[in-house]
Amino acid sequence: MTAMTQQVIDRIMRRIDPTGDIHEDIVSQIRDICEDTESQLCVMLDEDAVPEKLSYIVVAVSVKRYNRIGSEGTSSHSVEGESMSWTEDPFAEYMRDIEAWKNAHSGYGMHVRFI
């Protein structure tokens, strides 16, 4: 686990339970979710590691995934007047940021001169 990953996990845990009273089983789930989210974002970015500037995406998507435990594979849920719905792609709302980062780091517009 990288140092950034531990910082991201700490941020996720604070969002899930600000009191810090999280059982070790839940911490393990959060680590797994965080690592999976980081891996998926790395594939989307074609990078070996998530850039620190985009770590907020890992935090937000991981929290969404944690909150959805038990409802994976469903798009909506209703119980006694309470209704929840989820987008199929948890990265959907961050695609503009992901694409902007990819465009800024794609290498297009770079010039190489040999002397």
GROMACS .gro file of C-alpha atoms in nm:
model
  115
    1MET     CA    1   0.000   0.000   0.000
    2THR     CA    2   0.136   0.340  -0.098
    3ALA     CA    3   0.149   0.638   0.136
    4MET     CA    4  -0.114   0.809  -0.075
    5THR     CA    5  -0.338   0.506  -0.047
    6GLN     CA    6  -0.322   0.518   0.333
    7GLN     CA    7  -0.408   0.890   0.327
    8VAL     CA    8  -0.699   0.819   0.095
    9ILE     CA    9  -0.820   0.535   0.320
   10ASP     CA   10  -0.802   0.766   0.621
   11ARG     CA   11  -1.012   1.026   0.436
   12ILE     CA   12  -1.267   0.762   0.338
   13MET     CA   13  -1.294   0.636   0.696
   14ARG     CA   14  -1.348   0.992   0.826
   15ARG     CA   15  -1.633   1.037   0.578
   16ILE     CA   16  -1.794   0.706   0.668
   17ASP     CA   17  -1.761   0.753   1.044
   18PRO     CA   18  -1.619   1.085   1.168
   19THR     CA   19  -1.590   0.945   1.523
   20GLY     CA   20  -1.317   0.706   1.408
   21ASP     CA   21  -1.490   0.414   1.579
   22ILE     CA   22  -1.469   0.175   1.285
   23HIS     CA   23  -1.443  -0.200   1.333
   24GLU     CA   24  -1.141  -0.370   1.173
   25ASP     CA   25  -1.368  -0.572   0.939
   26ILE     CA   26  -1.502  -0.248   0.795
   27VAL     CA   27  -1.149  -0.108   0.764
   28SER     CA   28  -1.060  -0.417   0.557
   29GLN     CA   29  -1.363  -0.361   0.334
   30ILE     CA   30  -1.265   0.004   0.289
   31ARG     CA   31  -0.908  -0.096   0.195
   32ASP     CA   32  -1.038  -0.344  -0.063
   33ILE     CA   33  -1.280  -0.090  -0.210
   34CYS     CA   34  -1.011   0.179  -0.220
   35GLU     CA   35  -0.759  -0.049  -0.390
   36ASP     CA   36  -1.018  -0.160  -0.648
   37THR     CA   37  -1.119   0.200  -0.713
   38GLU     CA   38  -0.756   0.309  -0.753
   39SER     CA   39  -0.688   0.020  -0.991
   40GLN     CA   40  -0.989   0.105  -1.204
   41LEU     CA   41  -0.894   0.473  -1.219
   42CYS     CA   42  -0.536   0.381  -1.313
   43VAL     CA   43  -0.671   0.181  -1.606
   44MET     CA   44  -0.891   0.473  -1.712
   45LEU     CA   45  -0.592   0.709  -1.695
   46ASP     CA   46  -0.343   0.460  -1.841
   47GLU     CA   47  -0.115   0.528  -1.544
   48ASP     CA   48   0.058   0.310  -1.286
   49ALA     CA   49  -0.062   0.524  -0.996
   50VAL     CA   50  -0.342   0.771  -0.938
   51PRO     CA   51  -0.211   1.128  -0.956
   52GLU     CA   52  -0.247   1.304  -0.622
   53LYS     CA   53  -0.462   1.573  -0.785
   54LEU     CA   54  -0.722   1.307  -0.868
   55SER     CA   55  -0.721   1.131  -0.530
   56TYR     CA   56  -1.051   1.302  -0.444
   57ILE     CA   57  -1.214   1.083  -0.711
   58VAL     CA   58  -1.088   0.769  -0.534
   59VAL     CA   59  -1.229   0.900  -0.205
   60ALA     CA   60  -1.570   0.992  -0.348
   61VAL     CA   61  -1.615   0.676  -0.555
   62SER     CA   62  -1.497   0.455  -0.267
   63VAL     CA   63  -1.749   0.613  -0.030
   64LYS     CA   64  -2.023   0.559  -0.288
   65ARG     CA   65  -1.917   0.197  -0.330
   66TYR     CA   66  -1.905   0.142   0.046
   67ASN     CA   67  -2.251   0.293   0.090
   68ARG     CA   68  -2.382   0.063  -0.181
   69ILE     CA   69  -2.266  -0.261  -0.016
   70GLY     CA   70  -2.556  -0.504  -0.029
   71SER     CA   71  -2.716  -0.324  -0.322
   72GLU     CA   72  -2.460  -0.408  -0.589
   73GLY     CA   73  -2.620  -0.482  -0.923
   74THR     CA   74  -2.935  -0.280  -0.854
   75SER     CA   75  -3.012   0.060  -0.998
   76SER     CA   76  -3.275   0.165  -0.745
   77HIS     CA   77  -3.420   0.066  -0.410
   78SER     CA   78  -3.744   0.166  -0.237
   79VAL     CA   79  -3.858   0.082   0.115
   80GLU     CA   80  -4.155   0.241   0.293
   81GLY     CA   81  -4.141   0.570   0.103
   82GLU     CA   82  -3.763   0.595   0.102
   83SER     CA   83  -3.619   0.568  -0.246
   84MET     CA   84  -3.257   0.551  -0.359
   85SER     CA   85  -3.115   0.522  -0.708
   86TRP     CA   86  -2.761   0.484  -0.836
   87THR     CA   87  -2.587   0.544  -1.163
   88GLU     CA   88  -2.436   0.235  -1.318
   89ASP     CA   89  -2.091   0.395  -1.347
   90PRO     CA   90  -1.969   0.546  -1.018
   91PHE     CA   91  -1.707   0.744  -1.214
   92ALA     CA   92  -1.968   0.907  -1.443
   93GLU     CA   93  -1.979   1.245  -1.268
   94TYR     CA   94  -1.598   1.266  -1.272
   95MET     CA   95  -1.547   1.189  -1.641
   96ARG     CA   96  -1.492   1.556  -1.729
   97ASP     CA   97  -1.210   1.577  -1.474
   98ILE     CA   98  -1.063   1.245  -1.588
   99GLU     CA   99  -1.074   1.350  -1.953
  100ALA     CA  100  -0.925   1.691  -1.870
  101TRP     CA  101  -0.636   1.524  -1.687
  102LYS     CA  102  -0.581   1.279  -1.973
  103ASN     CA  103  -0.580   1.562  -2.228
  104ALA     CA  104  -0.336   1.767  -2.022
  105HIS     CA  105  -0.100   1.470  -1.987
  106SER     CA  106  -0.139   1.303  -2.325
  107GLY     CA  107   0.183   1.436  -2.474
  108TYR     CA  108   0.005   1.610  -2.760
  109GLY     CA  109   0.156   1.946  -2.838
  110MET     CA  110   0.495   1.847  -2.703
  111HIS     CA  111   0.783   1.908  -2.936
  112VAL     CA  112   1.115   1.732  -2.937
  113ARG     CA  113   1.422   1.882  -3.098
  114PHE     CA  114   1.736   1.690  -3.170
  115ILE     CA  115   2.053   1.893  -3.190
   0.00000   0.00000   0.00000
